[in-house]
Amino acid sequence: GAGVSQSPSNKVTEKGKDVELRCDPISGHTALYWYRQRLGQGLEFLIYFQGNSAPDKSGLPSDRFSAERTGESVSTLTIQRTQQEDSAVYLCASSLAWTPPGQPQHFGDGTRLSIL
Amino acid sequence: TQLLEQSPQFLSIQEGENLTVYCNSSSVFSSLQWYRQEPGEGPVLLVTVVTGGEVKKLKRLTFQFGDARKDSSLHITAAQPGDTGLYLCAGDRYGGATNKLIFGTGTLLAVQP
């Protein structure tokens, strides 16, 4: 069975451009999570989805960041007017459900975003 | 505010040595997970501990959850180059209703052959 798939794997863009990152979760996983990881550091929570709704968007750094999920499957993370500080690896994870706590999250390999 | 602090941040050791990584917090967690991440890949779950005082072993890796469920440790015996990677602890807040994980700051381990 396929794992979590993210695309593109690498993205280089100029400051000020918009970027869209895609995540395909494991089939049947209702919960989906986005994280940001700076070089050699831990994961910074951005947003999570239960089905197509996002009960917790508290980690989105600014209003330039948005995310959506459709069909309880694919999710896209959009960053508008990118800044150099947005450069990082963006990781997506999915799990069977969003409750109860303690369930394992399955990660994709991330999108490495570089803003010139 | 970083709720989960890991130490050390970096560790470079020789093959065959033992090591311990610590994950500490002032908050109580219902459960705590340990992940390992290799360069260019996403984190992969190693273990979940859920009971205060619990000890789990996975081959040469021993995981412990503190009695008060505020801290955890990972001990590796006779480290091998294949153990190299970024080790992350992650916890879910006590009393929380959802699977939102709080990740630690990470420990980067390099095992030299």
PDB file of C-alpha atoms in Angstrom:
ATOM      1  CA  GLY A   1       0.000   0.000   0.000  1.00  0.00           C
ATOM      2  CA  ALA A   2       1.122   3.514  -0.736  1.00  0.00           C
ATOM      3  CA  GLY A   3       2.298   5.781   2.026  1.00  0.00           C
ATOM      4  CA  VAL A   4       1.819   9.512   2.310  1.00  0.00           C
ATOM      5  CA  SER A   5       2.864  11.207  -0.903  1.00  0.00           C
ATOM      6  CA  GLN A   6       3.951  14.834  -1.183  1.00  0.00           C
ATOM      7  CA  SER A   7       4.684  16.910  -4.248  1.00  0.00           C
ATOM      8  CA  PRO A   8       6.771  18.531  -5.396  1.00  0.00           C
ATOM      9  CA  SER A   9       9.718  17.090  -3.486  1.00  0.00           C
ATOM     10  CA  ASN A  10      11.662  20.288  -4.075  1.00  0.00           C
ATOM     11  CA  LYS A  11      10.510  23.781  -4.938  1.00  0.00           C
ATOM     12  CA  VAL A  12      12.689  26.802  -5.595  1.00  0.00           C
ATOM     13  CA  THR A  13      10.929  30.091  -6.177  1.00  0.00           C
ATOM     14  CA  GLU A  14      11.516  33.803  -6.021  1.00  0.00           C
ATOM     15  CA  LYS A  15      10.477  35.944  -3.114  1.00  0.00           C
ATOM     16  CA  GLY A  16       6.963  37.271  -3.567  1.00  0.00           C
ATOM     17  CA  LYS A  17       5.654  34.348  -5.612  1.00  0.00           C
ATOM     18  CA  ASP A  18       2.851  32.078  -4.477  1.00  0.00           C
ATOM     19  CA  VAL A  19       3.478  28.350  -3.976  1.00  0.00           C
ATOM     20  CA  GLU A  20       1.157  25.386  -3.612  1.00  0.00           C
ATOM     21  CA  LEU A  21       2.227  22.185  -1.891  1.00  0.00           C
ATOM     22  CA  ARG A  22       0.267  18.968  -2.237  1.00  0.00           C
ATOM     23  CA  CYS A  23      -0.270  16.017   0.091  1.00  0.00           C
ATOM     24  CA  ASP A  24      -1.907  12.671  -0.688  1.00  0.00           C
ATOM     25  CA  PRO A  25      -2.588  10.859   2.601  1.00  0.00           C
ATOM     26  CA  ILE A  26      -2.861   7.136   3.141  1.00  0.00           C
ATOM     27  CA  SER A  27      -6.207   5.916   1.858  1.00  0.00           C
ATOM     28  CA  GLY A  28      -8.777   5.744   4.650  1.00  0.00           C
ATOM     29  CA  HIS A  29      -6.920   8.106   6.972  1.00  0.00           C
ATOM     30  CA  THR A  30      -9.350  10.767   8.066  1.00  0.00           C
ATOM     31  CA  ALA A  31      -6.868  12.963   9.894  1.00  0.00           C
ATOM     32  CA  LEU A  32      -4.228  14.985   8.050  1.00  0.00           C
ATOM     33  CA  TYR A  33      -1.539  17.256   9.491  1.00  0.00           C
ATOM     34  CA  TRP A  34       0.867  19.849   8.113  1.00  0.00           C
ATOM     35  CA  TYR A  35       4.171  20.676   9.808  1.00  0.00           C
ATOM     36  CA  ARG A  36       7.110  22.920   9.047  1.00  0.00           C
ATOM     37  CA  GLN A  37      10.663  21.859   9.816  1.00  0.00           C
ATOM     38  CA  ARG A  38      13.664  24.122   9.708  1.00  0.00           C
ATOM     39  CA  LEU A  39      17.091  22.579   9.123  1.00  0.00           C
ATOM     40  CA  GLY A  40      18.029  20.059  11.828  1.00  0.00           C
ATOM     41  CA  GLN A  41      15.169  21.105  14.078  1.00  0.00           C
ATOM     42  CA  GLY A  42      11.942  19.651  15.382  1.00  0.00           C
ATOM     43  CA  LEU A  43       8.552  19.923  13.748  1.00  0.00           C
ATOM     44  CA  GLU A  44       6.395  23.007  14.030  1.00  0.00           C
ATOM     45  CA  PHE A  45       2.656  22.258  13.861  1.00  0.00           C
ATOM     46  CA  LEU A  46       0.766  24.288  11.259  1.00  0.00           C
ATOM     47  CA  ILE A  47      -2.753  22.888  10.831  1.00  0.00           C
ATOM     48  CA  TYR A  48      -4.704  19.665  10.940  1.00  0.00           C
ATOM     49  CA  PHE A  49      -7.819  18.373   9.219  1.00  0.00           C
ATOM     50  CA  GLN A  50     -10.495  15.998  10.364  1.00  0.00           C
ATOM     51  CA  GLY A  51     -12.166  15.033   7.133  1.00  0.00           C
ATOM     52  CA  ASN A  52     -12.426  18.242   5.142  1.00  0.00           C
ATOM     53  CA  SER A  53     -12.675  20.594   8.097  1.00  0.00           C
ATOM     54  CA  ALA A  54      -9.792  22.156  10.003  1.00  0.00           C
ATOM     55  CA  PRO A  55     -10.592  22.298  13.729  1.00  0.00           C
ATOM     56  CA  ASP A  56      -7.169  23.718  14.564  1.00  0.00           C
ATOM     57  CA  LYS A  57      -5.390  26.285  12.416  1.00  0.00           C
ATOM     58  CA  SER A  58      -3.486  27.754  15.320  1.00  0.00           C
ATOM     59  CA  GLY A  59      -0.047  26.980  13.915  1.00  0.00           C
ATOM     60  CA  LEU A  60      -0.356  28.891  10.657  1.00  0.00           C
ATOM     61  CA  PRO A  61       2.326  31.615  10.938  1.00  0.00           C
ATOM     62  CA  SER A  62       0.455  34.376   9.108  1.00  0.00           C
ATOM     63  CA  ASP A  63      -2.488  35.044   6.837  1.00  0.00           C
ATOM     64  CA  ARG A  64      -0.231  34.317   3.875  1.00  0.00           C
ATOM     65  CA  PHE A  65      -0.598  30.632   4.763  1.00  0.00           C
ATOM     66  CA  SER A  66      -3.762  28.689   3.999  1.00  0.00           C
ATOM     67  CA  ALA A  67      -4.706  25.073   3.504  1.00  0.00           C
ATOM     68  CA  GLU A  68      -7.625  23.109   2.258  1.00  0.00           C
ATOM     69  CA  ARG A  69      -8.641  19.506   1.920  1.00  0.00           C
ATOM     70  CA  THR A  70     -11.150  18.052  -0.483  1.00  0.00           C
ATOM     71  CA  GLY A  71     -12.865  14.690  -0.731  1.00  0.00           C
ATOM     72  CA  GLU A  72     -11.383  13.715   2.615  1.00  0.00           C
ATOM     73  CA  SER A  73      -8.247  13.015   0.672  1.00  0.00           C
ATOM     74  CA  VAL A  74      -5.819  15.403  -0.989  1.00  0.00           C
ATOM     75  CA  SER A  75      -4.730  18.533   0.835  1.00  0.00           C
ATOM     76  CA  THR A  76      -2.952  21.614  -0.457  1.00  0.00           C
ATOM     77  CA  LEU A  77      -0.952  24.108   1.554  1.00  0.00           C
ATOM     78  CA  THR A  78      -0.687  27.488  -0.125  1.00  0.00           C
ATOM     79  CA  ILE A  79       1.807  30.180   0.759  1.00  0.00           C
ATOM     80  CA  GLN A  80       1.154  33.564  -0.814  1.00  0.00           C
ATOM     81  CA  ARG A  81       3.760  36.274  -1.382  1.00  0.00           C
ATOM     82  CA  THR A  82       6.559  34.023  -0.152  1.00  0.00           C
ATOM     83  CA  GLN A  83       9.301  35.417   2.063  1.00  0.00           C
ATOM     84  CA  GLN A  84      12.798  34.066   2.654  1.00  0.00           C
ATOM     85  CA  GLU A  85      11.858  32.981   6.173  1.00  0.00           C
ATOM     86  CA  ASP A  86       9.341  30.581   4.600  1.00  0.00           C
ATOM     87  CA  SER A  87      12.253  28.427   3.415  1.00  0.00           C
ATOM     88  CA  ALA A  88      11.925  25.068   5.161  1.00  0.00           C
ATOM     89  CA  VAL A  89      10.767  21.496   4.664  1.00  0.00           C
ATOM     90  CA  TYR A  90       6.997  21.186   4.792  1.00  0.00           C
ATOM     91  CA  LEU A  91       5.876  17.788   6.038  1.00  0.00           C
ATOM     92  CA  CYS A  92       2.465  16.213   5.785  1.00  0.00           C
ATOM     93  CA  ALA A  93       1.240  13.336   7.952  1.00  0.00           C
ATOM     94  CA  SER A  94      -1.935  11.331   8.218  1.00  0.00           C
ATOM     95  CA  SER A  95      -3.489   9.079  10.827  1.00  0.00           C
ATOM     96  CA  LEU A  96      -6.541   6.868  10.987  1.00  0.00           C
ATOM     97  CA  ALA A  97      -8.454   9.373  13.087  1.00  0.00           C
ATOM     98  CA  TRP A  98      -7.942  12.532  15.075  1.00  0.00           C
ATOM     99  CA  THR A  99      -9.165  11.038  18.309  1.00  0.00           C
ATOM    100  CA  PRO A 100      -8.251   9.453  20.685  1.00  0.00           C
ATOM    101  CA  PRO A 101      -4.760  10.826  21.227  1.00  0.00           C
ATOM    102  CA  GLY A 102      -1.626   8.762  20.868  1.00  0.00           C
ATOM    103  CA  GLN A 103      -2.228   7.359  17.427  1.00  0.00           C
ATOM    104  CA  PRO A 104       0.797   7.081  15.173  1.00  0.00           C
ATOM    105  CA  GLN A 105       1.173   9.627  12.440  1.00  0.00           C
ATOM    106  CA  HIS A 106       2.529   8.501   9.083  1.00  0.00           C
ATOM    107  CA  PHE A 107       4.691  11.069   7.343  1.00  0.00           C
ATOM    108  CA  GLY A 108       5.502  11.880   3.765  1.00  0.00           C
ATOM    109  CA  ASP A 109       9.042  12.773   2.755  1.00  0.00           C
ATOM    110  CA  GLY A 110       8.230  16.475   2.648  1.00  0.00           C
ATOM    111  CA  THR A 111       8.577  19.335   0.209  1.00  0.00           C
ATOM    112  CA  ARG A 112      11.828  21.264   0.516  1.00  0.00           C
ATOM    113  CA  LEU A 113      10.945  24.888  -0.204  1.00  0.00           C
ATOM    114  CA  SER A 114      13.667  27.401  -0.985  1.00  0.00           C
ATOM    115  CA  ILE A 115      12.862  31.069  -1.423  1.00  0.00           C
ATOM    116  CA  LEU A 116      15.498  33.057  -3.300  1.00  0.00           C
TER     117      LEU A 116
ATOM    118  CA  THR B   1       6.994  28.326  23.814  1.00  0.00           C
ATOM    119  CA  GLN B   2       8.659  24.937  23.328  1.00  0.00           C
ATOM    120  CA  LEU B   3       6.934  22.430  25.573  1.00  0.00           C
ATOM    121  CA  LEU B   4       9.246  19.499  24.908  1.00  0.00           C
ATOM    122  CA  GLU B   5      12.986  20.030  25.266  1.00  0.00           C
ATOM    123  CA  GLN B   6      15.389  17.380  24.072  1.00  0.00           C
ATOM    124  CA  SER B   7      18.975  16.958  25.127  1.00  0.00           C
ATOM    125  CA  PRO B   8      21.554  16.789  23.867  1.00  0.00           C
ATOM    126  CA  GLN B   9      20.867  18.656  20.634  1.00  0.00           C
ATOM    127  CA  PHE B  10      23.798  16.998  18.871  1.00  0.00           C
ATOM    128  CA  LEU B  11      25.667  13.806  19.628  1.00  0.00           C
ATOM    129  CA  SER B  12      28.575  12.297  17.725  1.00  0.00           C
ATOM    130  CA  ILE B  13      29.828   8.954  18.985  1.00  0.00           C
ATOM    131  CA  GLN B  14      31.843   5.948  17.865  1.00  0.00           C
ATOM    132  CA  GLU B  15      30.264   2.678  16.826  1.00  0.00           C
ATOM    133  CA  GLY B  16      29.730   0.432  19.842  1.00  0.00           C
ATOM    134  CA  GLU B  17      29.192   3.201  22.390  1.00  0.00           C
ATOM    135  CA  ASN B  18      26.034   3.624  24.438  1.00  0.00           C
ATOM    136  CA  LEU B  19      23.993   6.821  24.590  1.00  0.00           C
ATOM    137  CA  THR B  20      20.897   8.318  26.153  1.00  0.00           C
ATOM    138  CA  VAL B  21      18.634  11.016  24.749  1.00  0.00           C
ATOM    139  CA  TYR B  22      16.309  12.922  27.039  1.00  0.00           C
ATOM    140  CA  CYS B  23      12.931  14.508  26.403  1.00  0.00           C
ATOM    141  CA  ASN B  24      11.703  16.813  29.170  1.00  0.00           C
ATOM    142  CA  SER B  25       8.686  18.961  29.846  1.00  0.00           C
ATOM    143  CA  SER B  26       6.893  20.719  32.655  1.00  0.00           C
ATOM    144  CA  SER B  27       3.614  19.536  31.155  1.00  0.00           C
ATOM    145  CA  VAL B  28       1.938  16.187  31.576  1.00  0.00           C
ATOM    146  CA  PHE B  29       1.335  14.076  28.495  1.00  0.00           C
ATOM    147  CA  SER B  30      -1.169  11.294  27.976  1.00  0.00           C
ATOM    148  CA  SER B  31       1.281   9.466  25.762  1.00  0.00           C
ATOM    149  CA  LEU B  32       4.608  10.070  24.173  1.00  0.00           C
ATOM    150  CA  GLN B  33       5.997   8.872  20.875  1.00  0.00           C
ATOM    151  CA  TRP B  34       9.542   8.623  19.565  1.00  0.00           C
ATOM    152  CA  TYR B  35      10.325   9.072  15.887  1.00  0.00           C
ATOM    153  CA  ARG B  36      13.521   8.763  13.867  1.00  0.00           C
ATOM    154  CA  GLN B  37      14.106  10.845  10.783  1.00  0.00           C
ATOM    155  CA  GLU B  38      16.773  10.253   8.156  1.00  0.00           C
ATOM    156  CA  PRO B  39      17.959  12.969   5.739  1.00  0.00           C
ATOM    157  CA  GLY B  40      15.448  13.704   3.003  1.00  0.00           C
ATOM    158  CA  GLU B  41      12.743  11.582   4.569  1.00  0.00           C
ATOM    159  CA  GLY B  42       9.833  12.041   6.918  1.00  0.00           C
ATOM    160  CA  PRO B  43       9.918  10.887  10.550  1.00  0.00           C
ATOM    161  CA  VAL B  44       9.147   7.226  11.197  1.00  0.00           C
ATOM    162  CA  LEU B  45       7.495   6.082  14.403  1.00  0.00           C
ATOM    163  CA  LEU B  46       9.679   3.933  16.678  1.00  0.00           C
ATOM    164  CA  VAL B  47       7.486   3.488  19.745  1.00  0.00           C
ATOM    165  CA  THR B  48       4.578   4.878  21.762  1.00  0.00           C
ATOM    166  CA  VAL B  49       4.629   4.864  25.571  1.00  0.00           C
ATOM    167  CA  VAL B  50       1.397   5.491  27.437  1.00  0.00           C
ATOM    168  CA  THR B  51       1.790   4.491  31.093  1.00  0.00           C
ATOM    169  CA  GLY B  52       3.858   6.382  33.670  1.00  0.00           C
ATOM    170  CA  GLY B  53       6.993   4.366  34.419  1.00  0.00           C
ATOM    171  CA  GLU B  54       6.583   2.239  31.322  1.00  0.00           C
ATOM    172  CA  VAL B  55       9.696   0.756  29.727  1.00  0.00           C
ATOM    173  CA  LYS B  56       9.690  -0.576  26.178  1.00  0.00           C
ATOM    174  CA  LYS B  57      12.514  -2.294  24.360  1.00  0.00           C
ATOM    175  CA  LEU B  58      13.035  -2.412  20.633  1.00  0.00           C
ATOM    176  CA  LYS B  59      16.180  -4.459  19.958  1.00  0.00           C
ATOM    177  CA  ARG B  60      19.047  -2.214  21.151  1.00  0.00           C
ATOM    178  CA  LEU B  61      16.724   0.713  21.934  1.00  0.00           C
ATOM    179  CA  THR B  62      15.128   1.152  25.361  1.00  0.00           C
ATOM    180  CA  PHE B  63      12.413   3.759  25.886  1.00  0.00           C
ATOM    181  CA  GLN B  64      11.175   4.930  29.261  1.00  0.00           C
ATOM    182  CA  PHE B  65       8.234   7.148  30.198  1.00  0.00           C
ATOM    183  CA  GLY B  66       8.649   9.038  33.447  1.00  0.00           C
ATOM    184  CA  ASP B  67       6.425   8.205  36.409  1.00  0.00           C
ATOM    185  CA  ALA B  68       4.801  11.639  36.241  1.00  0.00           C
ATOM    186  CA  ARG B  69       4.393  11.426  32.447  1.00  0.00           C
ATOM    187  CA  LYS B  70       6.379  14.629  31.983  1.00  0.00           C
ATOM    188  CA  ASP B  71       9.580  13.184  30.568  1.00  0.00           C
ATOM    189  CA  SER B  72      10.996  10.307  28.589  1.00  0.00           C
ATOM    190  CA  SER B  73      14.338   8.853  27.634  1.00  0.00           C
ATOM    191  CA  LEU B  74      15.743   6.805  24.789  1.00  0.00           C
ATOM    192  CA  HIS B  75      18.801   4.638  25.468  1.00  0.00           C
ATOM    193  CA  ILE B  76      20.726   3.015  22.646  1.00  0.00           C
ATOM    194  CA  THR B  77      23.133   0.198  23.420  1.00  0.00           C
ATOM    195  CA  ALA B  78      26.127  -0.522  21.187  1.00  0.00           C
ATOM    196  CA  ALA B  79      25.242   2.150  18.644  1.00  0.00           C
ATOM    197  CA  GLN B  80      25.708   1.371  14.973  1.00  0.00           C
ATOM    198  CA  PRO B  81      26.130   3.694  11.961  1.00  0.00           C
ATOM    199  CA  GLY B  82      22.603   2.759  10.908  1.00  0.00           C
ATOM    200  CA  ASP B  83      21.299   4.476  14.055  1.00  0.00           C
ATOM    201  CA  THR B  84      22.387   7.829  12.649  1.00  0.00           C
ATOM    202  CA  GLY B  85      19.513  10.269  12.284  1.00  0.00           C
ATOM    203  CA  LEU B  86      17.360  12.896  13.961  1.00  0.00           C
ATOM    204  CA  TYR B  87      15.451  11.553  16.964  1.00  0.00           C
ATOM    205  CA  LEU B  88      12.231  13.327  17.843  1.00  0.00           C
ATOM    206  CA  CYS B  89       9.946  12.879  20.803  1.00  0.00           C
ATOM    207  CA  ALA B  90       6.317  13.928  20.471  1.00  0.00           C
ATOM    208  CA  GLY B  91       3.561  14.057  23.036  1.00  0.00           C
ATOM    209  CA  ASP B  92      -0.134  14.675  23.217  1.00  0.00           C
ATOM    210  CA  ARG B  93      -1.320  16.934  26.005  1.00  0.00           C
ATOM    211  CA  TYR B  94      -2.958  15.316  29.015  1.00  0.00           C
ATOM    212  CA  GLY B  95      -6.677  15.830  28.843  1.00  0.00           C
ATOM    213  CA  GLY B  96      -6.539  16.690  25.182  1.00  0.00           C
ATOM    214  CA  ALA B  97      -9.187  15.179  23.001  1.00  0.00           C
ATOM    215  CA  THR B  98      -7.341  14.986  19.752  1.00  0.00           C
ATOM    216  CA  ASN B  99      -4.257  13.524  18.161  1.00  0.00           C
ATOM    217  CA  LYS B 100      -2.465  16.853  17.871  1.00  0.00           C
ATOM    218  CA  LEU B 101       1.158  16.107  18.712  1.00  0.00           C
ATOM    219  CA  ILE B 102       3.700  18.489  20.177  1.00  0.00           C
ATOM    220  CA  PHE B 103       7.158  17.684  18.869  1.00  0.00           C
ATOM    221  CA  GLY B 104      10.402  18.084  20.737  1.00  0.00           C
ATOM    222  CA  THR B 105      13.381  20.093  19.581  1.00  0.00           C
ATOM    223  CA  GLY B 106      15.180  17.008  18.215  1.00  0.00           C
ATOM    224  CA  THR B 107      18.489  15.251  18.841  1.00  0.00           C
ATOM    225  CA  LEU B 108      20.812  14.785  15.891  1.00  0.00           C
ATOM    226  CA  LEU B 109      22.848  11.597  16.326  1.00  0.00           C
ATOM    227  CA  ALA B 110      25.874  10.670  14.246  1.00  0.00           C
ATOM    228  CA  VAL B 111      27.481   7.271  14.778  1.00  0.00           C
ATOM    229  CA  GLN B 112      30.944   7.032  13.279  1.00  0.00           C
ATOM    230  CA  PRO B 113      32.153   3.606  12.044  1.00  0.00           C
TER     231      PRO B 113
END
